[in-house]
Short mmCIF file of C-alpha atoms and ligand atoms in Angstrom, two decimals:
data_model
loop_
_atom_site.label_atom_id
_atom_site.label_comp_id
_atom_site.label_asym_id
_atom_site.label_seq_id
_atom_site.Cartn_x
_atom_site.Cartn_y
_atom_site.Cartn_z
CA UNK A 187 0.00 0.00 0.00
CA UNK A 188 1.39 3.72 -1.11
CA UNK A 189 2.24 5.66 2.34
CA UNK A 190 -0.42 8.42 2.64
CA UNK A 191 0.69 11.52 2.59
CA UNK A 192 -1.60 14.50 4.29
CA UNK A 193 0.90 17.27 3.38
CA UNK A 194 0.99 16.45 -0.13
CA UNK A 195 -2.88 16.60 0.32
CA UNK A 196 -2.98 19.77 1.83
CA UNK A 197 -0.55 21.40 -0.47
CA UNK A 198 -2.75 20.19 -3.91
CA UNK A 199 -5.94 20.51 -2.43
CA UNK A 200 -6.16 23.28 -0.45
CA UNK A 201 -6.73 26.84 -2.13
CA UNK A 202 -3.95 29.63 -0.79
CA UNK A 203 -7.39 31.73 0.10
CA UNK A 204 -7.75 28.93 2.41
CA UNK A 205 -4.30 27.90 3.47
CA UNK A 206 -3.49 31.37 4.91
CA UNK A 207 -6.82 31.56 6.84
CA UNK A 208 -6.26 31.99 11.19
CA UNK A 209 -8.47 29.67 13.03
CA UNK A 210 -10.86 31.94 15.10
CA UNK A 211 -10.33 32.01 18.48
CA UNK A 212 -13.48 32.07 20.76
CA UNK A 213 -13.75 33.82 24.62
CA UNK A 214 -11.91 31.24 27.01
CA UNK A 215 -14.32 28.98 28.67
CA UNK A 216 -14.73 28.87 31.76
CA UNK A 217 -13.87 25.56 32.71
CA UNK A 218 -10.61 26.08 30.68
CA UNK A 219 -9.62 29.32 33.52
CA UNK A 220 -10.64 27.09 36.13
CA UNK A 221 -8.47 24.17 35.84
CA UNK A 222 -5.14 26.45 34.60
CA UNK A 223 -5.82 29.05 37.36
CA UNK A 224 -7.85 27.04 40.08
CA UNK A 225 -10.01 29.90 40.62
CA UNK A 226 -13.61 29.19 42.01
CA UNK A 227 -15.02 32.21 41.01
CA UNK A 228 -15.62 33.21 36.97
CA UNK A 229 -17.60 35.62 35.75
CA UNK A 230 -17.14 35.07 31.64
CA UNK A 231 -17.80 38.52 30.05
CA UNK A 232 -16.25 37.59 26.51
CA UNK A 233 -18.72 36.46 24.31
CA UNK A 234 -21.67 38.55 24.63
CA UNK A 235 -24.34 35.74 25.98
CA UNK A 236 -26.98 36.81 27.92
CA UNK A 237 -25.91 36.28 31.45
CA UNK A 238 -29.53 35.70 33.10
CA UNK A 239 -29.36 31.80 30.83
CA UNK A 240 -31.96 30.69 28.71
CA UNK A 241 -35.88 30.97 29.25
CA UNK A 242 -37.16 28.01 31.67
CA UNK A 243 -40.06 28.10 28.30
CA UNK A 244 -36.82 26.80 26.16
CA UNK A 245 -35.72 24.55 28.61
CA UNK A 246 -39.02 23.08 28.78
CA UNK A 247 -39.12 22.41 25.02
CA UNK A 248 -35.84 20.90 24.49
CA UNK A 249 -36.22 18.18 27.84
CA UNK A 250 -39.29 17.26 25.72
CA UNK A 251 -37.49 16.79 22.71
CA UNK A 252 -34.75 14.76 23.99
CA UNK A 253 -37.49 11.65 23.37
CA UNK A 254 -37.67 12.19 19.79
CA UNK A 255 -33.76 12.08 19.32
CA UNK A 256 -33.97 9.10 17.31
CA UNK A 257 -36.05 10.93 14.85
CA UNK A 258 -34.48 13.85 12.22
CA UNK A 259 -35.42 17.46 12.79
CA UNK A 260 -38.44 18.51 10.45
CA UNK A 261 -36.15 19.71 7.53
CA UNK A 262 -38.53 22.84 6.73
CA UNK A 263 -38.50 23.63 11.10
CA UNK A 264 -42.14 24.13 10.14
CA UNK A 265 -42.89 25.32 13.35
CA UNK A 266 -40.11 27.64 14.33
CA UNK A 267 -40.76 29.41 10.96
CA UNK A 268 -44.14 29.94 11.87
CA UNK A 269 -43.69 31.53 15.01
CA UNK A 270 -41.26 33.74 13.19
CA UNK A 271 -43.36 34.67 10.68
CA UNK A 272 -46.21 35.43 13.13
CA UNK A 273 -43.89 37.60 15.07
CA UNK A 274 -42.77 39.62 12.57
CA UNK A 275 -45.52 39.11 9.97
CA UNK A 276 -43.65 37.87 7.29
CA UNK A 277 -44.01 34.85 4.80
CA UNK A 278 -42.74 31.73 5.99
CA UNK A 279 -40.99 31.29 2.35
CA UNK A 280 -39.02 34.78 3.43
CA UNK A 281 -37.04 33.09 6.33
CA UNK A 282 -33.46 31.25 6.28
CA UNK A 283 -33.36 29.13 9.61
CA UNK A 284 -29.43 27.90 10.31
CA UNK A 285 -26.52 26.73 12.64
CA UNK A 286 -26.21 30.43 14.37
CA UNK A 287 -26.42 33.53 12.06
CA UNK A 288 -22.85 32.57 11.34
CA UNK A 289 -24.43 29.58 9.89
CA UNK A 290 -27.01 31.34 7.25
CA UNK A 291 -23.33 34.20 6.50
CA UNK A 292 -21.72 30.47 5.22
CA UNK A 293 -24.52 29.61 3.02
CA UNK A 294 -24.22 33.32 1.53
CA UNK A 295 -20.86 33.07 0.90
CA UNK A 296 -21.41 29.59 -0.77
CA UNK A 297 -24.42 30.58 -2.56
CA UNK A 298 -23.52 33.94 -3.71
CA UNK A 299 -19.88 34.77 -3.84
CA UNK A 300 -17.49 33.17 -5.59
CA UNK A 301 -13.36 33.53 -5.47
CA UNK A 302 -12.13 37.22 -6.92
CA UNK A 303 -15.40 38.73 -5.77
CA UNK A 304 -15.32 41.63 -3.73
CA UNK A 305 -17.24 42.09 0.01
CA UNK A 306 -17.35 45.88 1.02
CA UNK A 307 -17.49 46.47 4.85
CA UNK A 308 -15.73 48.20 7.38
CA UNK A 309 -12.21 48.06 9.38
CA UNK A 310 -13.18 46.71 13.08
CA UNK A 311 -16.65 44.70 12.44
CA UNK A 312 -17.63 41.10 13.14
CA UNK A 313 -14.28 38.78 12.28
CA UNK A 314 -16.58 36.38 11.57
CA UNK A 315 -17.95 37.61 8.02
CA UNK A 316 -13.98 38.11 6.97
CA UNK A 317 -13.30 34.91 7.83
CA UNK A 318 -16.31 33.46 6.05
CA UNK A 319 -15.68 35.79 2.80
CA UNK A 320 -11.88 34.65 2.61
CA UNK A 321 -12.54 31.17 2.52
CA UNK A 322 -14.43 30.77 -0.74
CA UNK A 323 -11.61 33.37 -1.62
CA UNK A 324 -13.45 36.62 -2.18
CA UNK A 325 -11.77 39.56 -1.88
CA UNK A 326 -12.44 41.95 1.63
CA UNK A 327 -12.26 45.46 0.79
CA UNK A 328 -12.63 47.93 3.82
CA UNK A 329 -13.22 51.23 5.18
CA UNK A 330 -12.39 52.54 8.74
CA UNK A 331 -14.91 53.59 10.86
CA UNK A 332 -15.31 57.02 11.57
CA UNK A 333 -13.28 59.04 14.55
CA UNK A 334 -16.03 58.09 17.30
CA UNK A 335 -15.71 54.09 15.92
CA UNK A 336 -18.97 54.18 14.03
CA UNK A 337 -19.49 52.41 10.53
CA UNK A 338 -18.33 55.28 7.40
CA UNK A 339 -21.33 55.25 5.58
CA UNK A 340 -20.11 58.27 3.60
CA UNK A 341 -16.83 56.22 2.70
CA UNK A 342 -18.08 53.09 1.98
CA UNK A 343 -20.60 54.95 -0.33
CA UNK A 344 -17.93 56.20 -1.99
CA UNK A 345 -16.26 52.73 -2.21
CA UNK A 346 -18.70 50.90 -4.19
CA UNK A 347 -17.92 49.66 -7.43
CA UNK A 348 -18.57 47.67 -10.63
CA UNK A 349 -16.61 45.00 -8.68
CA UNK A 350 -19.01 45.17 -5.27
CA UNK A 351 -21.22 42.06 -4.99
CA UNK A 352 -21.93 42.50 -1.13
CA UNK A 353 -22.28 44.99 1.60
CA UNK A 354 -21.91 43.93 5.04
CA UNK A 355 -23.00 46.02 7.46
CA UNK A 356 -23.02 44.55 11.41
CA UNK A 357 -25.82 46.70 12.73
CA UNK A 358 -25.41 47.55 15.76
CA UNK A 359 -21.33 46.83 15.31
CA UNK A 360 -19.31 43.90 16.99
CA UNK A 361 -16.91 44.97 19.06
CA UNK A 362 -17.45 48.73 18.90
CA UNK A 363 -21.23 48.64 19.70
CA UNK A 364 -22.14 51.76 17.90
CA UNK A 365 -25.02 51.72 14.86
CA UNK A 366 -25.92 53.46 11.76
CA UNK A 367 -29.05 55.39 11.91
CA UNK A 368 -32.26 55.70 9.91
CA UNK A 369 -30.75 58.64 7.70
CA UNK A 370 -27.09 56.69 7.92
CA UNK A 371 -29.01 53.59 6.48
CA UNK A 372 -31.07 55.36 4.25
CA UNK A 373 -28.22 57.63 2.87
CA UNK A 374 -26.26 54.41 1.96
CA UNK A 375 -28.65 52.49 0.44
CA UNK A 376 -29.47 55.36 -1.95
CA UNK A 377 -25.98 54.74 -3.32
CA UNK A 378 -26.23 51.22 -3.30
CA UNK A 379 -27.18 49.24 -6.94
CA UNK A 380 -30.06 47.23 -6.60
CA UNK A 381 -27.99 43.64 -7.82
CA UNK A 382 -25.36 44.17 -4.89
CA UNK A 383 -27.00 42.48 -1.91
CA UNK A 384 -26.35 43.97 1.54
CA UNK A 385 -25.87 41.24 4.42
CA UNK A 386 -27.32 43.65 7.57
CA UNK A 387 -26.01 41.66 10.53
CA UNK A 388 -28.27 42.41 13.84
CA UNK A 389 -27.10 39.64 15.92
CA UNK A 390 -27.74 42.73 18.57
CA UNK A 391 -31.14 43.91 17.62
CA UNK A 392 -32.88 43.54 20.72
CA UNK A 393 -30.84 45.54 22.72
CA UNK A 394 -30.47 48.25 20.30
CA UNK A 395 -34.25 48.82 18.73
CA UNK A 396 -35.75 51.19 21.38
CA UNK A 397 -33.25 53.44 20.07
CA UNK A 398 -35.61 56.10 17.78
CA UNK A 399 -32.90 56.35 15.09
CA UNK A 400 -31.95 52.55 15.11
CA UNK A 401 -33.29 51.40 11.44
CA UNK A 402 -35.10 48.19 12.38
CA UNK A 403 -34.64 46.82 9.18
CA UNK A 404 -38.26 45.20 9.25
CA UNK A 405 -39.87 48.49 8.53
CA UNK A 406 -38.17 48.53 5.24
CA UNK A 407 -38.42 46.15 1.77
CA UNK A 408 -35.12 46.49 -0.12
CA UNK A 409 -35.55 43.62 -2.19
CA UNK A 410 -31.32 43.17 -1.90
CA UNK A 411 -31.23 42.75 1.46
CA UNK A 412 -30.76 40.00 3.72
CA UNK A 413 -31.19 40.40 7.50
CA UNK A 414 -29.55 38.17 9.86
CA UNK A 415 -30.82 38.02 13.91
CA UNK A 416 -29.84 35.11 16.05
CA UNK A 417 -31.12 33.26 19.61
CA UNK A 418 -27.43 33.56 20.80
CA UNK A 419 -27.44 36.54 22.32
CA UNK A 420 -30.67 38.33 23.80
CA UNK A 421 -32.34 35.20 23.81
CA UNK A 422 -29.68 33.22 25.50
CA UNK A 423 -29.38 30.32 23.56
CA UNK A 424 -25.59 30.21 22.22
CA UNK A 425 -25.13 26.90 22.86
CA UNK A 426 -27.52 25.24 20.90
CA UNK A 427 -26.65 27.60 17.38
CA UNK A 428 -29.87 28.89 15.71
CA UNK A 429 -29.52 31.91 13.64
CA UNK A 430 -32.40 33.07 11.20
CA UNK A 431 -32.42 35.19 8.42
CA UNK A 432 -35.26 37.44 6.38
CA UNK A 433 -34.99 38.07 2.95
CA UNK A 434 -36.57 37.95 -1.02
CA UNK A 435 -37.88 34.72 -1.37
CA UNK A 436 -36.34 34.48 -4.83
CA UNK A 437 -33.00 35.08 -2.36
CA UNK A 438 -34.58 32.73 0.30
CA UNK A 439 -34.83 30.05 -2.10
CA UNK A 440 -31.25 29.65 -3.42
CA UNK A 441 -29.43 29.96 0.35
CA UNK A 442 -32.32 27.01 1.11
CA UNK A 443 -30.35 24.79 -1.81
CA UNK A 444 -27.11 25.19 -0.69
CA UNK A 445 -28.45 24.63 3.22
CA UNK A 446 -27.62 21.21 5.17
CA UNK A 447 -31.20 19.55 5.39
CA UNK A 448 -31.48 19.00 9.33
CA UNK A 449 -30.06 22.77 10.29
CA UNK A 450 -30.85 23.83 12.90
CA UNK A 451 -31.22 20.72 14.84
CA UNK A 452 -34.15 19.35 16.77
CA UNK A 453 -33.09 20.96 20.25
CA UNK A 454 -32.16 23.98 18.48
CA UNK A 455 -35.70 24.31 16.69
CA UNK A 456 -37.63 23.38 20.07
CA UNK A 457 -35.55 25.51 22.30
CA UNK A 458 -35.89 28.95 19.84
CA UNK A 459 -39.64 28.15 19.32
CA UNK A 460 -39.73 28.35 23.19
CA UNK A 461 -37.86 31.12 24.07
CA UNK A 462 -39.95 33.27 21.16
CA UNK A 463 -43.09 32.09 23.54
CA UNK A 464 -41.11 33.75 26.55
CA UNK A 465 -41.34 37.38 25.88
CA UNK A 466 -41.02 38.61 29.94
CA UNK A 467 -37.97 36.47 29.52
CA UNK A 468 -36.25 38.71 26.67
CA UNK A 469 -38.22 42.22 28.86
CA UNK A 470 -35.79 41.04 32.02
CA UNK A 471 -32.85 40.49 29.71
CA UNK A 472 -33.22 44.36 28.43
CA UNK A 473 -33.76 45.81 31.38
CA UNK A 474 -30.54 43.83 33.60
CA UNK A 475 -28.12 45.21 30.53
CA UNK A 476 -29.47 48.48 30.39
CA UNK A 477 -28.78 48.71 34.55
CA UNK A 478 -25.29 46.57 34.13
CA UNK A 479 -24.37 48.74 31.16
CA UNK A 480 -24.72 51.91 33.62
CA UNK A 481 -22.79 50.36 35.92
CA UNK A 482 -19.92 49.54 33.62
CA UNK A 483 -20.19 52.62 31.56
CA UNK A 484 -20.01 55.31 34.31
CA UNK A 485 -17.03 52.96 36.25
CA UNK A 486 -15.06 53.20 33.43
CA UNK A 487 -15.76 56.69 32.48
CA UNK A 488 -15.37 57.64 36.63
CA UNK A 489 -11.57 56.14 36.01
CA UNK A 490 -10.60 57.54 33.12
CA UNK A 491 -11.25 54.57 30.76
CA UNK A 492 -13.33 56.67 28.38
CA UNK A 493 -15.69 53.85 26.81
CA UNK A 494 -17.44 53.46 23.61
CA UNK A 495 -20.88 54.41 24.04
CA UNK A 496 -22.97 51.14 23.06
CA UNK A 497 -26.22 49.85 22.38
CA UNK A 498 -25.50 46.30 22.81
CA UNK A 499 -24.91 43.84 25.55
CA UNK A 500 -21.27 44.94 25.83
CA UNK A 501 -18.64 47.80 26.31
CA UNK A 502 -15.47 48.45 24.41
CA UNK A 503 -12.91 50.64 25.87
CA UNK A 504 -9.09 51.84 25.39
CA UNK A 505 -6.52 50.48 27.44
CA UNK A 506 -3.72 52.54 25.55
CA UNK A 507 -1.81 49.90 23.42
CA UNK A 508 -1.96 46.33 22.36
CA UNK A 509 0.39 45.19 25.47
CA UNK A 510 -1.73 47.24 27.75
CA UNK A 511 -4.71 45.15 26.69
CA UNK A 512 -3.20 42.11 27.07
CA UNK A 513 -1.93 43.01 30.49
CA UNK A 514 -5.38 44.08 31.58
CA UNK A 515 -6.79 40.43 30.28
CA UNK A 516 -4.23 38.96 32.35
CA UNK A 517 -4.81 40.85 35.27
CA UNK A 518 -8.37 40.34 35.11
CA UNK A 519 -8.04 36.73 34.85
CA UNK A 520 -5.84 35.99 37.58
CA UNK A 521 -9.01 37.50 39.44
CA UNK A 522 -11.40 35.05 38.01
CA UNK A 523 -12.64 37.59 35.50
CA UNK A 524 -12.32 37.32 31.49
CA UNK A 525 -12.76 40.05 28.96
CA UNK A 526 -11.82 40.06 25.36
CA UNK A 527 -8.86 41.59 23.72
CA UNK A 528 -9.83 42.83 20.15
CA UNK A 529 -6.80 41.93 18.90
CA UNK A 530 -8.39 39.93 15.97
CA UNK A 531 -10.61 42.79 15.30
CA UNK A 532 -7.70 44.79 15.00
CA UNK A 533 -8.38 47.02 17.40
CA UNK A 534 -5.28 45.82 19.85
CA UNK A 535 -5.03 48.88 21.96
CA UNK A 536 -8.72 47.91 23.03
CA UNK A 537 -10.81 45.51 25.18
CA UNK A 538 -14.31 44.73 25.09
CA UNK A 539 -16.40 43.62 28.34
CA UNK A 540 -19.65 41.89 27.76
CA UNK A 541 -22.51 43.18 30.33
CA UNK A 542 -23.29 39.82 32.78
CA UNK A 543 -25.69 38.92 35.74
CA UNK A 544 -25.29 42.05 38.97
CA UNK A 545 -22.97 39.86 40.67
CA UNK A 546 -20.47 38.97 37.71
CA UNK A 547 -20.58 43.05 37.18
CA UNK A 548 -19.83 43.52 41.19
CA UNK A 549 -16.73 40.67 40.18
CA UNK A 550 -15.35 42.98 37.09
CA UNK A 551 -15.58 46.32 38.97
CA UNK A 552 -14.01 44.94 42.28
CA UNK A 553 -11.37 43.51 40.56
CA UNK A 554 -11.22 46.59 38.08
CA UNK A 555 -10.81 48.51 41.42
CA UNK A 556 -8.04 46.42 43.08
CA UNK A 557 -6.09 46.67 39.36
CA UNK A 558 -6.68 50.11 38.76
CA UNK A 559 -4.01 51.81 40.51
CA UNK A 560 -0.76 49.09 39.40
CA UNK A 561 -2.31 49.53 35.75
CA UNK A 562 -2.23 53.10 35.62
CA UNK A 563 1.32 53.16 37.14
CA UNK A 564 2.65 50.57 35.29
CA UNK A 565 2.77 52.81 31.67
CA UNK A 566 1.71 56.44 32.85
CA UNK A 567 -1.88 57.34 33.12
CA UNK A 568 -3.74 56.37 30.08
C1 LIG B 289 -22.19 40.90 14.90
C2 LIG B 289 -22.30 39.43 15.13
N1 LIG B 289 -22.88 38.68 14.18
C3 LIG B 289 -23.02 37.36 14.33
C4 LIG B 289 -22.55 36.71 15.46
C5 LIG B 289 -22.68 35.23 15.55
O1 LIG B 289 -23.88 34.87 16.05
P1 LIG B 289 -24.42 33.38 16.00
O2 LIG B 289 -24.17 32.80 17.34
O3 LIG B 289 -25.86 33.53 15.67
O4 LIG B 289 -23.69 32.64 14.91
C6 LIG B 289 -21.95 37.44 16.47
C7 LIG B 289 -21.43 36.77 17.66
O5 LIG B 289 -20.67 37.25 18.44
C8 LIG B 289 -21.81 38.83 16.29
O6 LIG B 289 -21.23 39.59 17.22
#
């Protein structure tokens, strides 16, 4: 038998678009801290989950379901489409179910973009669309954001071209936490021809759409426009990855070809179809980060830290430089408390803190307080 040979593979097989991709790295786990550190006491504020867990409603559905495991999902999630559609009054043939939001971004890429194609966004937005756009090797052309670290609308008017088959616009923006508004939204997509489709990423949307000038996208009908929302965040359901998306149903049609059958799973579609029923659940999520994003905001503002304004379920500050941020993570962990460095989003000289239960807040500003003074010292006041 010939001696296999998994480099040779790699080399022959695997595009360069592909070969020079990073693996993304995810907010440490808690476990992970635990057992390196010994530490008792986490509080995770790296991912953006909702700290209060997932609705008992969605717990309810999935302990049911876990008798039916033997049997496939329904492949059309029937149900969960339904409730969707009856919640925001929509055709069921206008939603995308998938694994996470990320999910439904990987069918756009395969369905609609294709190597040498070029994805206009901006500097310091969501990793995970770059990633996704690089590996079926389109090209990534961006703008930086604006001096107060909001999306450029202006400049990435001004970047479209002939070559521009998709917009994507995180909305509000992940890690900065800032949004476009109505007339920002409005302005752009007067510039934007009607074959380029616009990806409008609101993995955030429930936090941010009380805001008067937040453009809930569902008030408008831009036939080029997918939106993406997601149970992983206000909803608290990371774990079990469902993502959904609204769009043409001409659009609708061709992600659903290129979709794996069975996505999202049976747990997945039971426990979203139960949190949708829990609506007090998602009220008490709002209301916790709007009093833990006070807390956090004014601590950091009280001590100099000068954070990012935000409508989302987290807070991005400046630490000074890259190895200032990744002193800060250390110091925080050593205390049982993990942020995220935005390193990846290019943004070293910056950390981001998600907004967690009161307690896990009380951890991050006592131990804020108890690093403060050795942090400032250690490089000058920031
Ligand atoms: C802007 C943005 N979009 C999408 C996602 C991914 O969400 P999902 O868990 O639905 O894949 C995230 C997660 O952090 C995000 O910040």
């Amino acid at each position: 038998m010939m001696k296999a040979d998994p480099a040779y593979i790699s080399q022959s097989l695997v595009p360069d678009y592909i070969r020079n991709l990073k693996v993304y790295q995810a907010g440490k786990p808690i476990e992970e801290l635990a057992r390196e550190k010994g530490l008792t006491r986490i509080s995770k504020l790296a991912s953006n989950e909702n700290p209060l867990g997932p609705s008992p409603f969605a717990i309810r559905e999935m302990t049911q379901g876990l008798w039916n495991l033997h049997r496939y999902p329904d492949m059309h999630a029937y149900d969960l489409k339904k409730a969707l559609s009856d919640l925001y009054n929509l055709k069921t043939e206008n939603i995308i179910l998938g694994n996470g939001s990320e999910g439904i971004m990987a069918y756009i890429a395969r369905a609609f973009l294709h190597p040498g194609m070029e994805v206009l966004t901006s500097e310091n937005t969501f990793i995970g669309f770059y990633i996704i756009g690089r590996s079926v090797g389109a090209q990534i052309k961006t703008v930086p954001l604006t001096h107060d670290y909001r999306y450029d609308v202006k400049a990435m008017a001004k970047n479209i071209t002939e070559r521009t088959k998709i917009i994507y616009i995180a909305n509000p923006n992940n890690p900065t936490g800032t949004y476009i508004t109505k007339n920002e939204f409005d302005e752009l997509m007067s510039y934007v021809p009607g074959h380029v489709l616009v990806i409008l990423d609101e993995a955030y949307f429930e936090f941010a759409k009380d805001c008067a000038d937040y453009p809930d996208t569902m008030d408008y009908r831009y036939d080029n426009v997918i939106t993406l929302r997601t149970f992983s965040k206000a909803y608290g359901l990371a774990g079990i990855r469902v993502g959904y998306g609204f769009g043409h149903e001409d659009l609708i049609s061709n992600l659903t070809k290129v979709k794996l059958p069975f996505e999202p799973n049976l747990i997945g579609q039971l426990g979203a179809r139960g949190a949708l029923e829990d609506q007090p659940h998602l009220t008490r999520t709002i209301e916790n980060n709007k009093i833990q994003y006070n807390r956090v905001f004014n601590f950091l503002k009280e001590n100099g830290l000068n954070p990012v304004p935000s409508v989302t379920n987290f807070i991005t500050f400046p630490t000074g430089s890259g190895k200032r941020s990744d002193e800060l993570f250390e110091l925080l962990l050593n205390k049982g408390v993990i942020i995220r460095p935005l390193k990846a989003n290019e943004m070293p000289e910056f950390v981001r803190v998600s907004l967690g239960t009161p307690k896990e807040i009380d951890h991050f500003i006592e131990a804020m307080t108890e690093i403060l003074p050795q942090f400032k010292l250690s490089e000058g006041s920031l």
